[in-house]
XYZ file of C-alpha atoms in Angstrom:
532
model
C -23.707 -77.155 50.039
C -26.608 -77.017 47.587
C -25.026 -76.233 44.195
C -21.473 -77.550 44.353
C -21.248 -81.021 42.798
C -21.878 -81.836 39.146
C -25.111 -83.608 40.064
C -26.260 -80.672 42.164
C -25.596 -78.284 39.284
C -27.559 -80.483 36.902
C -30.441 -80.606 39.365
C -30.268 -76.821 39.716
C -30.429 -76.099 35.986
C -33.351 -78.512 35.634
C -35.108 -76.650 38.429
C -34.451 -73.224 36.867
C -35.641 -74.436 33.461
C -38.803 -75.865 35.027
C -39.674 -72.317 36.111
C -41.090 -71.213 32.767
C -39.984 -67.602 32.291
C -40.685 -66.856 28.645
C -40.485 -63.152 27.917
C -43.800 -61.385 28.465
C -45.473 -64.234 30.368
C -46.637 -64.658 33.951
C -43.681 -66.959 34.473
C -41.275 -64.092 33.844
C -43.006 -62.141 36.611
C -42.820 -64.991 39.120
C -39.274 -66.191 38.412
C -37.293 -63.688 40.545
C -39.495 -64.390 43.571
C -38.823 -68.125 43.266
C -35.134 -67.412 42.819
C -35.097 -65.186 45.894
C -36.557 -68.029 47.962
C -33.967 -70.429 46.562
C -31.045 -68.130 47.359
C -32.445 -67.517 50.832
C -31.639 -71.143 51.693
C -27.952 -70.258 51.959
C -26.647 -69.636 55.463
C -25.082 -66.400 54.266
C -28.471 -64.946 53.313
C -30.090 -66.229 56.494
C -27.786 -63.835 58.345
C -27.771 -61.160 55.602
C -31.337 -61.199 54.241
C -31.056 -57.551 53.177
C -28.346 -58.522 50.661
C -31.005 -60.013 48.362
C -33.226 -57.446 46.673
C -35.784 -57.132 43.905
C -35.733 -54.093 41.635
C -38.666 -52.802 39.607
C -38.156 -53.254 35.862
C -41.605 -52.057 34.759
C -44.772 -53.957 33.854
C -44.635 -55.917 37.141
C -41.248 -57.389 36.219
C -38.306 -57.422 38.589
C -34.563 -57.773 38.415
C -32.813 -59.486 41.321
C -29.503 -58.766 43.001
C -27.765 -60.938 45.578
C -24.634 -59.532 47.208
C -21.869 -61.531 48.826
C -19.836 -58.943 50.725
C -16.525 -59.547 52.436
C -15.715 -57.126 55.241
C -12.112 -56.637 54.122
C -12.791 -56.160 50.393
C -13.911 -53.303 48.183
C -13.107 -55.028 44.878
C -16.344 -56.358 43.376
C -17.241 -58.577 40.445
C -20.748 -58.144 39.021
C -22.095 -61.517 37.867
C -24.541 -60.684 35.053
C -27.281 -62.882 33.591
C -30.842 -62.799 32.318
C -33.561 -65.241 33.299
C -36.108 -64.705 30.532
C -36.203 -67.067 27.562
C -37.660 -66.955 24.074
C -40.983 -68.654 23.416
C -41.630 -72.307 22.576
C -43.944 -72.259 19.552
C -41.678 -74.685 17.703
C -42.595 -77.360 20.280
C -46.225 -77.270 19.157
C -48.560 -79.236 21.428
C -45.555 -80.600 23.355
C -44.440 -77.220 24.683
C -44.515 -78.527 28.274
C -41.524 -80.726 27.413
C -39.428 -77.598 26.821
C -39.315 -77.131 30.601
C -38.470 -80.732 31.556
C -34.904 -81.277 30.281
C -34.529 -84.930 31.238
C -37.900 -85.950 29.850
C -37.229 -83.971 26.678
C -33.841 -85.630 26.269
C -35.435 -89.076 26.528
C -38.035 -88.081 23.938
C -35.339 -86.847 21.547
C -33.484 -90.145 21.893
C -36.647 -91.921 20.740
C -36.960 -89.733 17.631
C -33.243 -89.159 16.997
C -33.527 -90.410 13.413
C -35.717 -87.398 12.623
C -32.824 -85.006 13.322
C -29.759 -83.835 11.434
C -26.660 -86.055 11.804
C -25.066 -83.681 14.317
C -28.136 -83.463 16.527
C -28.847 -87.188 16.187
C -25.368 -87.902 17.500
C -25.805 -85.475 20.407
C -29.257 -86.777 21.327
C -28.006 -90.367 21.521
C -24.745 -89.525 23.273
C -26.260 -88.467 26.582
C -23.704 -85.649 26.718
C -26.254 -82.863 26.301
C -29.162 -81.502 28.281
C -32.045 -80.229 26.144
C -34.658 -77.615 26.980
C -35.647 -73.981 26.703
C -33.131 -71.873 28.560
C -30.634 -74.653 29.259
C -28.120 -72.858 27.073
C -29.516 -69.324 26.773
C -28.959 -68.623 29.556
C -30.161 -70.180 32.781
C -26.972 -72.197 33.120
C -25.088 -68.921 33.349
C -27.305 -67.965 36.286
C -26.795 -71.399 37.875
C -23.019 -70.978 37.639
C -23.238 -67.587 39.338
C -25.328 -69.098 42.134
C -22.597 -71.734 42.527
C -19.928 -69.008 42.786
C -21.896 -67.060 45.394
C -22.417 -70.171 47.509
C -18.779 -71.218 47.327
C -17.438 -67.724 47.998
C -19.590 -67.446 51.121
C -18.704 -70.942 52.355
C -14.964 -70.413 51.838
C -14.841 -66.725 52.807
C -13.303 -65.485 49.558
C -11.764 -61.998 50.087
C -13.731 -60.337 47.300
C -17.274 -59.082 46.794
C -19.638 -60.742 44.313
C -22.867 -59.127 43.146
C -25.173 -61.519 41.348
C -27.529 -59.578 39.097
C -30.114 -61.341 36.955
C -32.704 -59.493 34.897
C -35.863 -60.018 32.818
C -36.604 -59.010 29.226
C -33.141 -59.397 27.688
C -34.655 -61.230 24.721
C -36.802 -58.244 23.650
C -35.855 -54.763 24.896
C -33.462 -55.352 27.836
C -35.828 -53.422 30.068
C -34.471 -55.321 33.055
C -30.869 -54.324 32.496
C -31.713 -50.737 31.605
C -33.640 -50.459 34.867
C -30.868 -52.145 36.867
C -28.109 -49.738 35.832
C -29.091 -47.055 38.339
C -29.367 -49.683 41.073
C -25.817 -50.826 40.361
C -24.636 -47.328 41.130
C -26.634 -47.036 44.358
C -25.680 -50.535 45.572
C -22.025 -49.609 45.142
C -22.504 -46.384 47.106
C -24.501 -48.034 49.899
C -22.027 -50.881 50.405
C -18.691 -49.261 49.605
C -18.138 -51.427 46.529
C -15.605 -50.851 43.795
C -16.667 -52.577 40.580
C -13.592 -54.183 39.040
C -15.183 -56.518 36.475
C -18.520 -57.193 34.805
C -18.639 -60.941 34.231
C -21.449 -62.178 32.006
C -21.959 -65.883 31.349
C -23.916 -65.991 28.130
C -23.085 -69.314 26.451
C -20.474 -69.927 23.806
C -22.331 -69.272 20.540
C -21.339 -71.065 17.350
C -19.964 -68.926 14.532
C -21.105 -71.271 11.760
C -23.169 -74.504 11.425
C -21.738 -77.448 13.391
C -18.986 -75.209 14.809
C -17.135 -77.267 17.484
C -15.074 -74.381 18.901
C -15.378 -72.906 22.379
C -15.501 -69.101 22.499
C -15.228 -66.457 25.168
C -15.896 -62.767 24.566
C -14.120 -59.530 25.460
C -16.839 -57.273 24.090
C -20.389 -57.229 22.789
C -21.600 -56.061 19.376
C -23.922 -53.078 19.093
C -27.372 -53.095 17.510
C -29.442 -50.096 16.447
C -32.611 -49.697 14.355
C -32.764 -46.732 11.996
C -36.287 -46.626 10.644
C -38.465 -44.666 8.265
C -42.059 -43.578 7.839
C -43.030 -43.038 4.186
C -46.028 -40.786 3.682
C -47.188 -40.550 0.091
C -50.298 -39.189 -1.617
C -53.292 -41.502 -1.764
C -55.266 -42.080 -4.956
C -57.695 -44.533 -6.556
C -55.963 -47.442 -8.255
C -57.710 -46.430 -11.467
C -55.719 -43.166 -11.434
C -52.357 -44.264 -9.969
C -50.341 -41.226 -11.053
C -52.694 -38.801 -9.338
C -50.976 -39.926 -6.154
C -47.668 -41.355 -5.008
C -47.749 -44.820 -3.466
C -45.774 -45.085 -0.218
C -44.803 -48.654 -1.169
C -43.165 -47.310 -4.308
C -41.166 -44.830 -2.243
C -40.132 -47.457 0.296
C -38.985 -49.891 -2.386
C -36.126 -47.562 -3.332
C -34.766 -47.399 0.193
C -35.104 -51.147 0.747
C -32.959 -51.794 -2.308
C -30.260 -49.498 -0.943
C -30.382 -50.447 2.746
C -30.570 -54.211 2.548
C -26.987 -55.557 2.559
C -25.381 -52.110 2.152
C -21.783 -51.815 3.317
C -21.883 -48.117 4.285
C -22.253 -49.007 7.982
C -19.755 -51.883 7.885
C -16.981 -52.059 10.448
C -14.078 -54.404 11.029
C -12.176 -54.730 14.302
C -9.714 -57.469 15.308
C -10.487 -59.231 12.034
C -14.191 -59.435 12.909
C -16.839 -57.818 10.693
C -20.302 -56.518 11.455
C -23.107 -58.447 9.722
C -24.766 -56.481 6.916
C -28.018 -54.549 7.536
C -31.402 -56.146 6.878
C -34.991 -54.985 7.212
C -36.554 -56.413 10.361
C -40.093 -55.237 9.795
C -41.962 -53.677 6.903
C -45.628 -52.891 7.212
C -48.487 -51.034 5.602
C -50.218 -48.757 8.073
C -53.434 -48.711 6.069
C -55.710 -50.829 8.224
C -58.292 -51.944 5.688
C -58.402 -53.268 2.146
C -59.736 -50.876 -0.471
C -59.075 -49.652 -3.986
C -57.172 -46.713 -2.533
C -53.373 -46.802 -2.634
C -51.491 -46.750 0.640
C -50.083 -43.424 1.663
C -48.171 -44.583 4.756
C -45.653 -47.394 5.117
C -43.098 -48.029 7.875
C -39.865 -49.976 7.757
C -37.334 -50.890 10.469
C -33.721 -51.803 9.714
C -31.186 -53.695 11.791
C -27.674 -52.231 11.822
C -24.783 -53.697 13.821
C -21.997 -51.515 15.210
C -18.572 -51.753 16.782
C -17.086 -48.264 17.057
C -19.879 -46.137 15.597
C -22.340 -44.388 17.883
C -25.940 -43.342 17.252
C -24.947 -40.019 15.731
C -22.586 -41.711 13.254
C -25.276 -44.155 12.146
C -28.040 -41.566 11.860
C -25.913 -39.190 9.834
C -25.084 -41.877 7.276
C -28.609 -43.236 7.259
C -30.342 -39.880 6.796
C -28.001 -38.990 3.943
C -28.686 -42.361 2.277
C -32.445 -41.784 2.569
C -32.107 -38.332 0.998
C -30.087 -39.679 -1.921
C -32.450 -42.597 -2.402
C -35.512 -40.378 -2.450
C -33.803 -38.203 -5.058
C -33.519 -41.316 -7.220
C -37.149 -42.139 -6.534
C -38.183 -38.602 -7.484
C -36.200 -38.739 -10.710
C -37.762 -42.014 -11.824
C -41.219 -40.892 -10.750
C -40.949 -37.674 -12.777
C -39.773 -39.607 -15.835
C -42.874 -41.792 -15.583
C -45.117 -38.723 -15.188
C -43.506 -37.166 -18.249
C -44.030 -40.333 -20.221
C -47.698 -40.437 -19.230
C -48.140 -36.660 -19.655
C -49.336 -36.168 -16.060
C -47.903 -33.535 -13.669
C -46.142 -34.860 -10.531
C -48.002 -34.511 -7.235
C -45.000 -32.895 -5.606
C -41.396 -33.360 -4.583
C -40.426 -35.891 -1.913
C -39.001 -34.343 1.238
C -36.813 -36.086 3.802
C -36.985 -34.943 7.431
C -35.600 -36.313 10.650
C -38.073 -36.985 13.431
C -36.361 -34.244 15.432
C -37.096 -31.711 12.670
C -40.667 -32.907 12.238
C -41.231 -32.562 15.973
C -39.817 -29.023 15.936
C -41.953 -28.132 12.906
C -45.137 -29.198 14.715
C -44.195 -27.396 17.912
C -43.715 -24.200 15.938
C -47.026 -24.688 14.118
C -49.263 -25.878 16.990
C -47.340 -25.504 20.250
C -45.749 -28.016 22.615
C -48.992 -28.987 24.358
C -50.597 -30.144 21.107
C -47.534 -32.189 20.166
C -47.463 -33.788 23.621
C -51.133 -34.736 23.193
C -50.386 -36.416 19.862
C -47.603 -38.458 21.450
C -49.655 -39.317 24.548
C -52.471 -40.732 22.425
C -50.176 -43.608 21.431
C -47.969 -43.950 24.501
C -50.802 -45.398 26.555
C -51.901 -48.003 24.016
C -51.175 -51.521 25.261
C -51.949 -53.024 21.850
C -48.829 -51.419 20.362
C -45.206 -52.165 21.184
C -42.532 -49.462 21.264
C -41.672 -49.931 17.603
C -45.294 -49.539 16.517
C -45.802 -46.593 18.838
C -42.785 -44.875 17.274
C -44.060 -45.140 13.725
C -47.652 -44.323 14.662
C -46.536 -41.136 16.408
C -44.618 -39.992 13.335
C -47.550 -40.936 11.108
C -50.042 -38.992 13.213
C -47.788 -35.945 13.272
C -47.716 -35.852 9.484
C -51.519 -35.759 9.325
C -51.286 -32.318 10.930
C -48.904 -30.981 8.308
C -50.001 -32.431 4.981
C -48.288 -29.497 3.276
C -45.057 -31.470 3.733
C -46.095 -34.597 1.826
C -44.880 -36.575 0.019
C -42.510 -37.065 2.931
C -40.082 -39.544 4.465
C -39.350 -39.232 8.185
C -36.166 -40.816 9.456
C -36.162 -41.975 13.076
C -34.921 -44.578 15.523
C -37.071 -47.404 16.866
C -36.112 -49.281 20.047
C -34.146 -51.155 21.150
C -30.598 -49.824 21.025
C -27.624 -51.857 22.247
C -24.415 -49.789 22.221
C -21.275 -51.737 21.332
C -18.778 -52.290 24.149
C -15.259 -53.686 24.123
C -12.569 -54.292 26.739
C -10.159 -56.365 24.673
C -7.159 -54.181 25.486
C -7.831 -53.847 29.201
C -4.947 -55.331 31.247
C -7.259 -57.374 33.503
C -9.152 -58.776 30.518
C -5.877 -59.629 28.789
C -4.744 -61.539 31.875
C -8.107 -63.351 32.130
C -7.818 -64.240 28.445
C -4.382 -65.763 29.083
C -5.711 -67.631 32.122
C -8.640 -69.019 30.114
C -6.379 -70.263 27.343
C -3.953 -71.829 29.798
C -6.645 -73.402 32.003
C -8.634 -74.985 29.172
C -5.581 -76.006 27.180
C -3.612 -77.683 29.966
C -6.434 -79.406 31.803
C -8.892 -80.211 29.020
C -7.096 -79.988 25.697
C -9.463 -77.240 24.563
C -8.152 -74.379 22.436
C -10.562 -71.546 23.184
C -10.993 -68.674 20.784
C -11.450 -65.084 21.866
C -14.210 -63.148 20.099
C -13.904 -59.414 20.577
C -17.562 -58.630 19.890
C -20.148 -61.142 21.139
C -22.461 -61.585 18.163
C -25.496 -62.674 20.149
C -26.195 -59.174 21.575
C -26.107 -58.926 25.366
C -26.857 -56.820 28.413
C -23.169 -55.943 28.626
C -24.097 -53.127 26.226
C -25.431 -51.166 29.194
C -22.217 -50.923 31.209
C -18.906 -49.192 30.556
C -20.366 -46.731 28.025
C -17.737 -44.347 26.652
C -17.694 -41.488 29.159
C -16.575 -39.022 26.484
C -19.344 -39.885 24.009
C -22.408 -37.680 23.627
C -23.657 -39.154 20.342
C -26.519 -40.695 22.287
C -28.258 -37.316 22.218
C -29.030 -37.916 18.536
C -30.741 -41.143 19.553
C -32.730 -39.360 22.228
C -33.874 -36.621 19.835
C -34.974 -38.991 17.076
C -36.732 -41.709 19.067
C -40.447 -40.821 19.338
C -41.069 -42.815 22.528
C -37.935 -41.561 24.302
C -38.464 -40.724 27.966
C -41.977 -42.148 27.970
C -41.974 -45.907 27.319
C -38.306 -46.302 26.412
C -35.072 -44.798 27.642
C -31.447 -45.739 28.197
C -29.563 -44.438 31.253
C -26.532 -43.285 29.252
C -25.190 -40.946 31.934
C -25.366 -43.653 34.599
C -23.772 -46.133 32.199
C -20.874 -43.732 31.739
C -20.188 -43.959 35.485
C -19.844 -47.767 35.395
C -16.297 -47.775 34.119
C -14.996 -51.315 34.689
C -13.739 -53.937 32.225
C -16.045 -56.684 31.037
C -15.823 -60.235 29.800
C -18.243 -63.008 28.854
C -17.383 -66.587 29.780
C -20.118 -69.204 29.746
C -20.851 -72.874 29.028
C -20.776 -74.560 25.625
C -24.053 -75.386 23.953
C -25.836 -75.508 20.627
C -28.946 -74.236 18.846
C -30.106 -71.328 21.039
C -33.712 -70.283 20.327
C -34.367 -73.570 18.519
C -36.285 -76.759 19.284
C -32.952 -78.516 19.793
C -31.389 -75.961 22.176
C -28.955 -77.950 24.274
C -26.240 -77.626 26.893
C -23.017 -79.632 26.975
C -23.017 -81.314 30.374
C -19.268 -81.582 30.933
C -18.756 -77.959 29.933
C -21.594 -76.775 32.173
C -21.137 -78.954 35.249
C -17.393 -79.604 35.352
C -15.271 -77.299 33.197
C -16.919 -73.879 33.377
C -17.499 -73.893 37.163
C -13.783 -74.478 37.700
C -12.850 -71.904 35.088
C -15.076 -69.211 36.609
C -13.730 -69.952 40.073
C -10.213 -69.527 38.691
C -11.223 -66.208 37.101
C -12.673 -64.870 40.364
C -9.616 -65.913 42.376
C -7.395 -64.383 39.700
C -9.220 -61.077 40.165
C -8.529 -61.134 43.898
C -4.815 -60.757 43.185
C -5.015 -58.394 40.182
């Protein structure tokens, strides 16, 4: 066997990490082809080569699936992972070391005194493997490869579908593209999905957190955004216009850290909203005030859907702009200058409808298409530029704030009360407690955001239509297969290895957890599912 012993697993993770697959790089494009060749070494895939497949995820990226199918089984566990990693700018000129875990570990031992006490101890202990992707999350993929190999060698009476995707760290394009393939693979092979098993690592909940966590759900993330379009003027006559920055400042004060979106489930709370990006869309410097500013906000969810969030958000924007208007008029009165107008608040859906009525659908489609094809803009920038351009065709509406959604959107999912998940939770506690003296803690909403968001979507929910209607790039450069997701109704759980400092210079993987404990635990989970 290739990936069975602790040493073989360590060699495998070092190999996977050496295949640089940072999001948006050439390495991300090449990774699934290298992985396909690696999996093809197994005897099972020599006789079933058609059970490994690549799936287009856009922009020359590919997801990969590898099916182990038992002739007497319909029950299927989907083993989910992502192979892209964040970038390595923090390594500076030594970025090559990020992909050589053993060499990096030796280097960190040499400079251990430069680190915090906790990391100094770990670097000198030899108990951790450092490197980009060791923790987040190539070890999860390695563990799934181990399960596939062992299942095939021992003829486990269950089906396993390994699915690993690109782009999780940015927009989850890989997972969103793979959802439809999950449905067709099930139909083609007579599979019955009984569990989605992700193996994202155990994330700390606070600095130097020693606890091991597993997850029975994944938190949601959505980005309500706004385009502020004021009235430009020369800085020498500021009240002859209305500065978009002035308008935006009122909403920022109300949105940042607001509790109106807050949720609490199982004693866990959603983090408070923050602004993720704020930018002036005036391209040059001049003595003219800016009349267009965009801002994107991060909101976490548990039970709320897109419609719930947008309704609250749009109302908050309306109330905030009323406050802005009131203060602005008081200043105009003080300075004896008439206001330039009254601030309107419109949803993107209403703005779109307004333009269609005024100019026709073809003209509106042309406006959108002008930005869709621009490679110099990402989906967030395209969204705000589209709204901005639309307003230039209806200046009678300004001053104006347009509320909209910017990608990405991760719906919250939770299977905490599912009977199978409850039994796996009990197994995990018993296994780790008896054999290793570890007291694992169940987290009901994984706070690291994950691709689990795109399975098991509430089949009775249609709030996603609000997202569709208020996302300018919807159906062109960004979409979510909500209807297909609603068909993937199986419980989910996330069990992965212990590590520390994801996305940091000192990202590291606990060797015993990764190479000894978690492989045995995941094998126990799979065998448990055979009988339940």
